[in-house]
Coordinates of C-alpha atoms in Angstrom, one line a residue:
Chain A
M5 CA 109.5 82.0 96.3
E6 CA 107.4 78.9 95.5
N7 CA 105.2 79.4 98.5
R8 CA 104.6 83.1 97.8
I9 CA 103.7 82.2 94.2
K10 CA 101.3 79.6 95.4
E11 CA 99.6 82.1 97.7
I12 CA 99.4 84.6 95.0
M13 CA 97.8 82.1 92.6
S14 CA 95.3 81.0 95.2
V15 CA 94.2 84.6 95.7
V16 CA 94.1 85.5 92.0
F17 CA 92.2 82.3 91.1
E18 CA 90.1 82.5 94.3
T19 CA 90.8 78.8 94.9
D20 CA 92.0 76.8 97.9
L21 CA 95.8 76.8 98.4
S22 CA 95.9 73.0 98.1
M23 CA 94.7 73.2 94.5
I24 CA 97.9 75.0 93.6
N25 CA 100.1 71.9 93.3
E26 CA 102.8 70.8 90.8
S27 CA 100.2 69.9 88.2
A28 CA 98.2 73.1 88.5
S29 CA 97.2 74.5 85.1
P30 CA 94.2 76.0 83.4
E31 CA 92.9 72.5 83.0
T32 CA 92.8 71.9 86.8
I33 CA 92.0 75.4 88.0
E34 CA 88.5 76.4 87.1
N35 CA 89.1 80.2 87.3
W36 CA 92.3 80.2 85.3
D37 CA 91.1 81.8 82.1
S38 CA 92.9 84.4 79.9
L39 CA 91.5 87.3 82.0
K40 CA 92.6 85.9 85.3
H41 CA 95.9 85.1 83.7
M42 CA 96.4 88.8 83.0
N43 CA 95.7 89.4 86.7
L44 CA 98.2 86.8 87.7
I45 CA 100.9 88.4 85.5
A46 CA 100.1 91.9 87.0
V47 CA 100.5 90.6 90.5
L48 CA 103.7 88.7 89.9
E49 CA 105.3 91.7 88.1
E50 CA 104.3 93.9 91.0
E51 CA 105.3 91.5 93.8
F52 CA 108.7 90.5 92.3
N53 CA 109.4 93.8 90.5
I54 CA 110.0 92.1 87.1
T55 CA 108.6 92.5 83.6
F56 CA 107.7 89.5 81.5
S57 CA 107.9 89.6 77.7
D58 CA 104.8 88.9 75.7
D59 CA 106.1 85.4 74.8
E60 CA 106.8 84.6 78.4
I61 CA 103.3 85.6 79.4
L62 CA 101.9 83.1 76.8
E63 CA 104.2 80.4 77.9
M64 CA 103.5 80.6 81.7
L65 CA 100.4 78.4 81.5
S66 CA 101.1 76.0 84.3
Y67 CA 102.4 76.1 87.8
K68 CA 105.6 74.4 86.7
L69 CA 106.2 76.7 83.8
I70 CA 105.6 79.8 86.0
I71 CA 108.2 78.6 88.5
K72 CA 110.7 77.8 85.6
I73 CA 110.3 81.2 84.0
M74 CA 110.3 83.0 87.4
K75 CA 113.6 81.3 88.3
E76 CA 115.2 82.3 85.1
K77 CA 114.1 85.9 85.6
M78 CA 115.2 86.1 89.2
I79 CA 118.8 85.2 88.7
Chain B
M30 CA 93.9 103.0 97.8
I31 CA 96.3 104.2 95.2
Y32 CA 99.1 103.1 97.6
L33 CA 97.8 99.5 98.0
R34 CA 99.3 96.7 96.0
Y35 CA 97.1 94.9 93.5
S36 CA 97.6 91.6 95.4
D37 CA 96.4 93.2 98.6
I38 CA 93.4 94.7 96.8
L39 CA 92.4 91.2 95.5
K40 CA 93.0 89.6 98.9
K41 CA 91.1 92.2 100.9
N42 CA 88.3 92.3 98.4
L43 CA 87.8 88.6 98.9
E44 CA 87.7 89.0 102.7
L45 CA 85.3 91.9 102.5
R46 CA 83.0 89.9 100.2
E47 CA 82.3 87.7 103.2
T48 CA 81.9 90.5 105.8
V49 CA 80.2 93.4 104.0
K50 CA 76.5 92.6 103.7
G51 CA 73.4 94.7 103.2
S52 CA 71.6 95.7 100.1
E53 CA 73.6 95.0 97.0
F54 CA 74.9 98.0 95.0
R55 CA 75.2 96.8 91.4
I56 CA 77.6 98.4 89.0
A57 CA 77.9 97.5 85.3
I58 CA 80.8 98.3 83.1
L59 CA 80.1 98.7 79.4
S60 CA 83.2 98.9 77.3
N61 CA 84.7 98.4 73.9
I62 CA 88.1 97.3 75.4
T63 CA 89.0 94.6 77.8
C64 CA 89.0 96.2 81.2
H65 CA 88.1 93.4 83.7
Q66 CA 90.9 94.4 86.0
I67 CA 88.8 97.3 87.2
N68 CA 86.2 95.0 88.7
E69 CA 87.9 94.0 91.9
I70 CA 89.4 97.4 92.3
I71 CA 86.0 99.2 92.3
E72 CA 84.4 96.4 94.4
Y73 CA 87.2 96.8 96.9
S74 CA 87.0 100.6 97.0
L75 CA 83.3 100.5 97.8
R76 CA 83.3 97.5 100.1
A77 CA 86.0 99.2 102.1
N78 CA 83.5 101.9 102.6
G79 CA 80.9 99.4 103.8
V80 CA 78.9 99.2 100.5
N81 CA 78.1 95.7 99.3
A82 CA 79.1 96.4 95.7
S83 CA 79.3 93.9 92.8
V84 CA 80.6 94.7 89.4
A85 CA 79.4 93.1 86.2
Q86 CA 80.6 93.7 82.6
C87 CA 78.9 93.6 79.3
N88 CA 80.4 91.3 76.7
Y89 CA 83.4 92.7 75.0
N90 CA 82.5 95.5 72.6
N91 CA 78.7 95.2 73.1
I92 CA 77.9 98.6 74.6
I93 CA 75.1 99.4 72.3
Q94 CA 73.6 95.8 72.1
E95 CA 73.6 95.3 75.9
V96 CA 73.0 98.8 77.4
K97 CA 69.3 98.1 78.1
K98 CA 70.2 95.0 80.0
F99 CA 72.1 97.0 82.6
S100 CA 69.9 100.1 82.8
H101 CA 68.3 99.0 86.1
F102 CA 71.7 98.8 87.8
N103 CA 72.6 101.3 90.5
A104 CA 75.4 102.6 88.4
V105 CA 76.8 102.2 84.9
I106 CA 80.4 103.0 84.0
I107 CA 81.3 103.4 80.3
F108 CA 84.7 102.8 78.9
W109 CA 84.2 103.8 75.3
E110 CA 87.6 104.1 73.9
A111 CA 88.0 106.3 70.8
S112 CA 90.9 104.2 69.6
S113 CA 88.7 101.1 69.3
I114 CA 85.5 102.6 67.9
I115 CA 86.5 100.8 64.9
D116 CA 89.4 98.3 64.9
G117 CA 92.7 100.2 64.7
L118 CA 91.0 103.6 64.3
Y119 CA 93.8 105.4 66.0
Y120 CA 96.2 104.6 63.1
R121 CA 93.7 104.2 60.3
I122 CA 92.0 107.6 60.8
N123 CA 94.9 109.5 59.3
L124 CA 94.2 107.7 56.0
F125 CA 90.5 108.6 56.0
N126 CA 89.2 111.5 53.9
N127 CA 87.0 114.2 55.3
S128 CA 83.7 112.6 54.4
D129 CA 84.7 109.3 56.0
I130 CA 85.5 111.1 59.2
E131 CA 82.3 113.0 59.1
E132 CA 80.3 109.9 58.6
L133 CA 82.0 108.1 61.4
T134 CA 81.5 111.0 63.7
D135 CA 77.8 111.2 63.0
K136 CA 77.3 107.5 63.4
T137 CA 79.2 107.4 66.7
I138 CA 77.3 110.4 68.1
K139 CA 74.0 108.7 67.3
E140 CA 75.2 105.6 69.2
I141 CA 76.4 107.6 72.2
N142 CA 73.1 109.5 72.3
Y143 CA 71.2 106.2 72.1
V144 CA 73.3 104.7 75.0
I145 CA 72.9 107.7 77.2
D146 CA 69.2 107.9 76.5
S147 CA 68.8 104.2 77.4
L148 CA 70.4 105.0 80.8
K149 CA 68.2 108.0 81.6
N150 CA 66.7 106.3 84.6
T151 CA 69.9 104.8 85.9
P152 CA 70.9 106.7 89.1
I153 CA 74.5 107.2 88.2
V154 CA 76.2 106.9 84.8
I155 CA 79.9 107.6 84.6
F156 CA 81.1 108.3 81.1
N157 CA 84.7 108.8 80.2
K158 CA 85.6 111.7 77.8
F159 CA 87.1 110.6 74.6
S160 CA 90.9 111.0 74.6
S161 CA 93.5 110.9 71.8
R162 CA 96.4 111.3 74.3
I163 CA 97.6 107.7 74.4
F164 CA 98.1 107.3 70.7
N165 CA 99.3 110.8 69.7
H166 CA 102.9 111.4 70.3
H167 CA 103.4 114.6 68.4
F168 CA 101.6 117.7 69.4
Q169 CA 102.5 120.3 66.8
N170 CA 99.2 120.2 65.1
E171 CA 95.8 118.8 65.9
N172 CA 95.5 115.7 63.8
Y173 CA 92.4 113.8 62.6
F174 CA 92.2 111.7 65.7
D175 CA 92.3 114.7 67.9
T176 CA 89.5 116.4 65.9
F177 CA 87.4 113.3 66.0
C178 CA 87.7 113.0 69.8
N179 CA 86.9 116.7 70.2
S180 CA 83.7 116.4 68.1
L181 CA 82.5 113.5 70.3
N182 CA 83.3 115.5 73.4
D183 CA 81.5 118.5 72.2
N184 CA 78.4 116.4 71.9
L185 CA 78.9 115.0 75.4
R186 CA 78.7 118.6 76.8
K187 CA 74.9 118.7 76.6
Y188 CA 74.7 115.8 79.1
I189 CA 76.8 117.5 81.8
S190 CA 74.1 117.5 84.4
G191 CA 71.7 115.1 86.1
N192 CA 72.7 111.5 86.4
I193 CA 75.5 111.6 83.7
K194 CA 78.9 112.2 85.2
I195 CA 81.6 113.0 82.6
I196 CA 85.1 112.0 83.7
D197 CA 88.2 113.1 81.9
P198 CA 90.8 110.3 81.8
D199 CA 93.4 112.7 80.6
N200 CA 93.6 114.0 84.2
I201 CA 94.7 110.5 85.3
L202 CA 97.0 110.1 82.3
S203 CA 98.8 113.3 83.1
D204 CA 98.9 112.5 86.8
I205 CA 100.6 109.1 86.5
S206 CA 101.9 109.3 82.9
V207 CA 100.7 107.4 79.8
K208 CA 103.6 105.0 80.4
A209 CA 102.3 103.9 83.7
A210 CA 98.7 104.0 82.6
V211 CA 98.9 101.8 79.5
D212 CA 100.3 98.3 78.8
M213 CA 100.7 97.8 75.1
R214 CA 101.5 94.1 75.6
N215 CA 98.0 93.5 76.8
F216 CA 96.6 95.8 74.2
Y217 CA 98.1 93.8 71.4
S218 CA 97.3 90.4 72.9
S219 CA 93.9 91.1 74.4
K220 CA 92.7 94.6 73.7
A221 CA 93.3 95.4 77.3
L222 CA 94.6 99.0 77.2
Y223 CA 94.9 100.2 80.8
T224 CA 97.1 99.0 83.7
V225 CA 96.1 98.2 87.2
E226 CA 97.8 101.4 88.2
F227 CA 95.4 103.4 86.0
Y228 CA 92.4 101.6 87.4
K229 CA 93.5 102.4 91.0
Y230 CA 93.6 106.1 90.3
Y231 CA 90.4 105.9 88.3
A232 CA 88.6 104.1 91.1
E233 CA 89.9 106.7 93.6
H234 CA 88.4 109.4 91.4
I235 CA 84.9 107.9 90.9
T236 CA 84.5 106.3 94.4
P237 CA 83.1 109.5 95.9
I238 CA 80.6 109.7 93.1
L239 CA 79.4 106.2 93.6
L240 CA 79.3 106.6 97.4
S241 CA 77.2 109.7 97.1
A242 CA 74.5 107.5 95.6
V243 CA 74.1 105.7 98.9
G244 CA 74.4 108.8 101.0
K245 CA 77.9 108.1 102.0
T246 CA 79.6 111.4 101.3
K247 CA 82.4 112.9 103.2
K248 CA 81.1 115.8 105.1
A249 CA 83.7 117.0 107.5
L250 CA 87.4 117.8 107.3
I251 CA 89.0 117.7 110.7
F252 CA 92.5 118.9 111.4
D253 CA 95.0 118.3 114.1
C254 CA 96.7 121.7 115.0
D255 CA 100.5 121.5 115.6
N256 CA 102.4 120.9 112.5
T257 CA 99.2 120.4 110.6
L258 CA 97.5 123.8 110.6
W259 CA 100.7 125.6 111.4
K260 CA 104.4 124.8 111.6
G261 CA 105.6 124.2 115.2
I262 CA 104.2 123.1 118.5
L263 CA 102.1 125.8 120.1
G264 CA 102.6 124.5 123.7
E265 CA 106.4 124.7 123.2
E266 CA 107.0 127.5 120.9
G267 CA 104.1 129.8 121.9
L268 CA 101.8 132.1 120.0
H269 CA 104.6 133.9 118.2
G270 CA 106.7 130.8 117.6
I271 CA 104.3 129.0 115.3
K272 CA 104.5 129.7 111.6
M273 CA 101.8 129.9 108.9
A274 CA 102.5 133.1 107.1
A275 CA 102.6 133.4 103.3
S276 CA 105.8 135.4 103.7
D277 CA 107.6 132.7 105.6
K278 CA 109.1 129.8 103.7
D279 CA 108.2 127.3 106.5
G280 CA 104.8 128.8 107.0
L281 CA 103.7 128.9 103.4
P282 CA 102.5 125.3 102.9
Y283 CA 100.3 125.8 106.0
H284 CA 99.0 129.1 104.8
E285 CA 98.0 127.4 101.5
V286 CA 96.4 124.4 103.3
Q287 CA 94.4 126.9 105.4
N288 CA 93.2 128.6 102.3
L289 CA 92.2 125.3 100.7
A290 CA 90.3 124.4 103.9
L291 CA 88.6 127.8 103.7
A292 CA 87.6 127.1 100.1
L293 CA 86.1 123.7 101.2
S294 CA 84.1 125.4 103.9
R295 CA 82.6 127.7 101.3
K296 CA 81.5 124.6 99.4
G297 CA 79.7 123.5 102.6
V298 CA 82.3 121.1 104.0
I299 CA 82.4 121.2 107.8
I300 CA 85.8 122.2 109.1
G301 CA 86.8 121.1 112.6
L302 CA 89.8 120.8 114.9
C303 CA 90.8 117.7 116.9
S304 CA 94.1 118.1 118.7
R305 CA 96.0 117.6 121.9
N306 CA 96.6 121.1 123.1
N307 CA 95.6 123.4 125.9
S308 CA 92.3 124.7 124.5
E309 CA 93.0 128.3 125.7
D310 CA 96.2 128.3 123.7
V311 CA 94.4 127.3 120.5
E312 CA 91.6 129.8 121.2
Q313 CA 94.2 132.5 121.4
V314 CA 95.6 131.5 118.0
L315 CA 92.1 131.4 116.5
S316 CA 91.2 134.9 117.7
H317 CA 94.5 136.7 117.9
H318 CA 97.1 135.2 115.5
H319 CA 97.0 137.5 112.4
D320 CA 98.3 134.8 110.0
M321 CA 95.4 132.5 110.9
I322 CA 93.2 132.3 107.8
L323 CA 91.0 129.6 109.2
S324 CA 89.6 131.8 112.0
D325 CA 86.9 130.8 114.5
K326 CA 83.9 131.6 112.3
Y327 CA 84.9 128.9 109.8
I328 CA 85.4 126.2 112.3
S329 CA 82.3 124.3 113.2
I330 CA 83.6 122.0 115.9
K331 CA 86.6 121.8 118.2
K332 CA 87.9 119.0 120.4
I333 CA 91.0 120.4 121.9
N334 CA 91.9 118.3 124.9
W335 CA 94.1 115.4 126.1
T336 CA 91.6 112.7 125.4
D337 CA 92.5 110.1 122.7
K338 CA 91.6 111.2 119.2
A339 CA 89.3 108.3 118.3
T340 CA 87.0 109.2 121.2
N341 CA 87.1 112.8 120.1
L342 CA 86.3 112.0 116.5
K343 CA 83.4 109.8 117.6
D344 CA 82.2 112.8 119.7
I345 CA 82.5 115.1 116.8
A346 CA 80.5 112.7 114.6
D347 CA 77.8 112.4 117.4
E348 CA 77.6 116.1 117.9
L349 CA 77.4 116.9 114.2
N350 CA 75.0 114.0 113.8
I351 CA 77.0 112.5 111.0
G352 CA 78.7 109.1 110.7
T353 CA 82.3 108.7 111.5
D354 CA 82.6 107.4 107.9
S355 CA 81.8 111.0 106.8
I356 CA 85.0 112.3 108.4
V357 CA 88.4 113.0 106.7
Y358 CA 91.0 113.5 109.4
V359 CA 94.5 115.2 108.9
D360 CA 97.3 114.7 111.3
D361 CA 101.1 114.8 111.2
S362 CA 101.7 112.0 113.6
D363 CA 102.0 108.4 112.4
F364 CA 100.9 107.3 115.9
E365 CA 97.6 109.2 115.7
I366 CA 96.9 108.2 112.1
N367 CA 97.6 104.5 112.7
Y368 CA 95.5 104.6 115.9
I369 CA 92.5 106.0 114.1
K370 CA 93.0 103.6 111.3
S371 CA 92.9 100.7 113.7
V372 CA 90.0 101.9 115.8
L373 CA 87.9 103.8 113.3
P374 CA 88.9 102.4 109.9
E375 CA 85.9 104.1 108.3
V376 CA 87.5 107.5 108.9
T377 CA 89.6 108.6 106.0
T378 CA 93.0 109.6 107.3
L379 CA 95.5 111.9 105.7
K380 CA 99.0 112.0 107.0
V381 CA 100.9 115.3 106.6
P382 CA 103.9 114.2 104.4
E383 CA 107.4 114.4 105.8
N384 CA 108.2 116.7 102.8
K385 CA 106.1 119.7 103.6
Y386 CA 106.1 120.8 100.0
E387 CA 104.0 117.7 99.2
Y388 CA 101.4 118.7 101.8
T389 CA 99.3 121.0 99.7
S390 CA 98.9 118.6 96.9
L391 CA 97.6 116.0 99.4
I392 CA 94.9 118.4 100.5
R393 CA 94.1 119.5 96.9
R394 CA 93.6 115.8 96.1
A395 CA 91.3 115.5 99.1
F396 CA 88.8 117.8 97.4
G397 CA 87.7 114.7 95.5
Y398 CA 86.4 113.2 98.7
F399 CA 83.8 115.9 99.2
Y400 CA 82.0 115.3 95.9
S401 CA 78.3 116.0 96.3
S402 CA 75.5 116.0 94.0
G403 CA 71.9 116.7 94.9
E404 CA 70.7 115.4 91.6
T405 CA 71.0 111.7 91.8
K406 CA 67.8 109.8 91.5
E407 CA 68.2 107.5 94.5
D408 CA 65.5 107.4 97.1
Y409 CA 67.1 109.4 99.8
N410 CA 65.2 108.0 102.7
K411 CA 66.2 104.5 101.8
T412 CA 69.8 105.4 101.5
E413 CA 69.8 107.3 104.9
M414 CA 68.4 104.2 106.6
Y415 CA 71.0 102.1 104.9
R416 CA 73.8 104.4 106.0
E417 CA 72.7 104.5 109.6
E418 CA 72.2 100.8 109.8
S419 CA 75.6 100.0 108.5
L420 CA 77.1 102.6 110.8
R421 CA 75.6 101.0 113.9
T422 CA 76.8 97.5 113.1
K423 CA 80.2 98.7 112.1
E424 CA 80.8 100.6 115.3
K425 CA 79.7 97.8 117.4
K426 CA 82.1 95.4 115.7
R427 CA 85.1 97.6 115.4
F428 CA 85.6 99.8 118.4
L429 CA 88.8 98.6 120.0
S430 CA 90.1 100.0 123.3
I431 CA 93.1 102.2 123.3
E432 CA 94.9 99.5 125.3
E433 CA 94.4 97.0 122.5
Y434 CA 95.9 99.5 120.1
L435 CA 98.8 100.3 122.3
Q436 CA 99.5 96.6 122.8
S437 CA 99.8 96.3 119.0
L438 CA 102.5 98.9 118.8
D439 CA 105.3 97.0 120.4
I440 CA 106.5 100.0 122.4
N441 CA 109.9 99.5 123.9
L442 CA 112.2 101.7 126.0
D443 CA 115.9 102.0 126.2
V444 CA 117.0 103.4 129.6
Y445 CA 119.9 105.7 130.2
I446 CA 121.1 106.1 133.7
N447 CA 123.6 108.8 134.6
D448 CA 124.9 108.6 131.1
C449 CA 127.4 111.3 130.3
N450 CA 127.1 110.8 126.6
I451 CA 123.7 112.4 126.4
V452 CA 124.3 115.5 128.4
Q453 CA 123.4 117.8 125.5
R454 CA 120.1 116.1 124.9
M455 CA 119.2 116.1 128.6
A456 CA 119.9 119.8 128.9
Q457 CA 117.9 120.4 125.7
L458 CA 114.9 118.5 127.1
T459 CA 114.8 120.6 130.2
Q460 CA 115.0 123.7 128.1
K461 CA 112.4 122.9 125.5
T462 CA 109.8 120.8 127.2
N463 CA 106.8 122.9 128.4
Q464 CA 103.7 120.8 128.5
F465 CA 104.4 117.5 130.1
N466 CA 106.9 118.9 132.6
L467 CA 106.1 118.8 136.3
T468 CA 108.6 121.4 137.5
T469 CA 109.9 123.1 134.4
K470 CA 113.4 123.6 135.7
R471 CA 115.8 124.6 133.0
Y472 CA 119.3 123.3 133.0
T473 CA 122.4 124.1 131.0
E474 CA 124.8 121.4 129.9
T475 CA 127.2 122.6 132.6
E476 CA 124.6 122.1 135.2
I477 CA 123.7 118.6 133.9
N478 CA 127.4 117.7 134.0
S479 CA 127.7 118.9 137.6
F480 CA 124.6 116.7 138.6
L481 CA 126.4 113.8 137.0
S482 CA 129.6 114.4 138.9
Y483 CA 127.9 114.0 142.3
E484 CA 126.7 110.7 143.6
N485 CA 123.6 112.1 145.2
N486 CA 121.8 112.6 141.9
L487 CA 120.1 110.1 139.6
L488 CA 119.4 111.1 136.0
V489 CA 117.2 108.7 134.1
A490 CA 116.4 109.3 130.4
I491 CA 114.5 107.0 128.0
D492 CA 114.5 106.4 124.3
V493 CA 111.1 105.4 123.0
K494 CA 110.7 103.0 120.0
D495 CA 107.7 101.3 118.5
K496 CA 107.0 99.4 115.3
F497 CA 106.7 102.6 113.4
G498 CA 110.0 104.0 114.4
D499 CA 112.3 105.6 117.0
S500 CA 111.2 108.8 118.8
G501 CA 114.7 109.2 120.3
I502 CA 115.4 110.3 123.8
T503 CA 112.2 111.9 124.8
A504 CA 111.7 111.6 128.6
L505 CA 113.9 112.6 131.5
S506 CA 113.8 112.5 135.3
I507 CA 116.2 113.9 137.8
I508 CA 116.2 112.7 141.4
N509 CA 118.2 114.2 144.3
F510 CA 119.0 112.2 147.3
S511 CA 119.6 113.8 150.7
G512 CA 119.5 112.2 154.1
S513 CA 116.7 109.6 154.0
T514 CA 114.7 111.3 151.3
A515 CA 114.7 111.1 147.5
E516 CA 113.2 114.2 145.8
I517 CA 112.0 114.2 142.2
D518 CA 113.5 117.4 140.9
T519 CA 112.5 116.9 137.2
F520 CA 110.0 114.7 135.5
L521 CA 109.3 115.5 131.9
M522 CA 108.3 114.0 128.6
S523 CA 108.4 115.4 125.1
C524 CA 104.9 115.9 123.6
R525 CA 105.9 113.6 120.8
I526 CA 105.3 110.5 123.0
I527 CA 102.3 111.7 125.0
G528 CA 99.2 109.5 124.9
R529 CA 100.8 106.1 125.0
H530 CA 100.9 105.5 128.8
I531 CA 104.7 105.8 128.7
E532 CA 104.6 108.1 131.7
F533 CA 103.2 105.3 133.8
K534 CA 105.9 102.9 132.8
F535 CA 108.6 105.6 133.2
F536 CA 107.3 106.5 136.7
D537 CA 107.3 102.8 137.7
L538 CA 110.9 102.7 136.5
I539 CA 111.9 105.7 138.6
I540 CA 110.3 104.4 141.7
E541 CA 112.1 101.0 141.2
Q542 CA 115.4 102.8 140.9
I543 CA 114.8 104.8 144.0
R544 CA 113.8 101.7 146.0
R545 CA 116.9 99.9 144.9
K546 CA 119.0 102.7 146.4
G547 CA 117.3 102.0 149.7
F548 CA 115.2 105.1 150.0
S549 CA 111.7 104.7 151.3
Q550 CA 110.4 108.3 151.1
I551 CA 110.0 110.3 148.0
K552 CA 109.2 114.0 147.7
A553 CA 107.8 115.5 144.6
S554 CA 106.4 118.8 143.4
Y555 CA 104.3 120.3 140.7
F556 CA 105.0 123.9 139.7
K557 CA 102.3 125.5 137.7
T558 CA 103.1 127.3 134.5
I559 CA 100.9 128.6 131.7
K560 CA 101.7 125.5 129.7
N561 CA 101.7 122.5 131.9
Q562 CA 98.1 122.2 133.0
Q563 CA 97.8 118.7 131.5
V564 CA 100.0 117.3 134.3
E565 CA 98.4 119.2 137.2
Y566 CA 96.9 116.0 138.6
F567 CA 99.6 113.6 137.5
Y568 CA 101.0 112.9 140.9
E569 CA 97.5 112.5 142.4
N570 CA 96.8 110.0 139.7
M571 CA 100.0 108.2 140.5
G572 CA 99.0 107.8 144.1
L573 CA 101.1 110.4 145.8
S574 CA 99.7 112.2 148.9
L575 CA 99.4 116.0 148.7
T576 CA 101.2 117.6 151.7
G577 CA 101.0 121.2 150.8
Q578 CA 99.6 123.5 148.2
T579 CA 99.8 127.2 147.0
D580 CA 98.3 128.8 143.9
E581 CA 101.6 128.2 142.1
S582 CA 102.6 124.8 143.4
K583 CA 101.7 121.5 145.0
H584 CA 103.9 119.2 147.1
Y585 CA 103.7 115.5 147.6
L586 CA 105.0 112.6 149.5
L587 CA 105.2 108.9 148.6
E588 CA 106.2 106.0 150.8
T589 CA 107.8 103.7 148.3
D590 CA 106.4 100.5 149.8
K591 CA 102.9 101.9 149.3
Y592 CA 103.4 102.6 145.7
I593 CA 101.2 100.5 143.4
T594 CA 103.0 99.8 140.1
K595 CA 101.0 100.5 137.0
S596 CA 102.5 97.4 135.4
I597 CA 101.9 98.4 131.8
D598 CA 103.0 95.1 130.4
Y599 CA 102.8 96.0 126.7
I600 CA 105.6 98.5 127.1
R601 CA 108.9 96.6 127.2
I602 CA 112.1 97.8 128.8
N603 CA 115.2 96.7 126.8

């Protein structure tokens, strides 16, 4: 799952896959703004067939937090 | 595009950004909601059609302030949401009094008129009708919000002509449901009202309008015949076996599709046929079948032969002097559809759905592809040149050989030798197969069983699979051995698997089996019927020597050690 999420993030943020590392966040990824964040959520929801709550969407603002919340949802 | 996933659209759009060049087609989106997710979807939709599109947006809720900044763009799309004309209007309006509403209506109409007027020289302006649908859940009476939207739409009516295209988003809302079209999470957090799903449908609707501005309109609708224009296989079931009558449950969808095609031909769309059939058979249907609505006079071009369909579609485009990207092609076969997609990706392909009752809505939806407007303000000469140039480069780059396509299919065969479990199917194949059948000998199950019980017969059947699925047991050969000679009594293939070079692999296999039995001479015959002309020269092509010939038959001989195997290495035998 981690690799798929990395790939998705690199496509959505139009950035090199190597940029999507453990510390990736809006601070390290230039394109990660609130609009692209909405795109990321849309892709994740479609790819993994899940729905995030509005609070989760606000919380998922780093690679680590995305993985954490995704893991909770996928159980 | 409506079937593509969002992630694939994003990914493909990035790829196309690198490959689609040529003059830039600039689109601006003016909106009073957040709708950035439409950008990549529209870019992708146009780039996939070879147009180097780029989408820009005005700042949030700055339609009036920024309209002049974008008026020189090739196209402007306006998302002016009634619900956000003032913040929270959709719930506040019911607390307004009449004069408040009148005042707001007048003010908004003035703004709309100003915006449209500012765009009078923009080649294409797409303006969404105002809709109250999303926020109105009770329909007993028209409420203030409905009335407000209706007044704005009444004003829009005077612009329905020229460069202003009025789109009704209610069509999409009712097509996919408000629930699928709207995401209230994003509306409350970011004023983003619509979902990606909505934008996919929206882009699908407006793409033909945008493409028409660069001369890329769809011009021709080309049909396969069997199970596409009528139900059944003409070569197998004959003139009276195929169905397309309104009075027949199975024929009705085809009857309706033919009527739709006729309506398109009245609108100036070129209707054509491209199918693997004997052309005389199809001519007979066109001139004699009384259920055939789409008779000869409505059909501008026909390619009815056994050549691959990509070549035929290219020929059709050449003869009509249109680009292959102007063609919409309808076929019931996954094989043909996928072949055309891989060789001529610019052709729009429509696959007849497995559920026949869904077929007519597919064709009704296709009406949108043939959008045409003579009133855009583009320089037509320039756009023609643009179109031709992109066509040339595209065709050079993309034309794959049929071999390359077949290689990609991963075709594999299961072989059944003297297998008593498939007697019924083997008998059925001899009875039903007409076209690719060298001798057309019909056998009952009892006869097949009796072949199996004698050692001097060999019955070989194959089951054909590829990455798209399993065609089942679809080819059969029966060989009799007597003295020092092997004779091919039957060699047939179902028309479902024609066109994939399977006959070559199958024949190699038969020869190998005969060799293994120690026979060095093979006799074979072709018996002419009205339906099997496509295999008239099959044995010549396979390298057999003709030893005798009448009007009705041809007889051949082959020395097995002289046989050159066709070695089709991309078809695997399991």
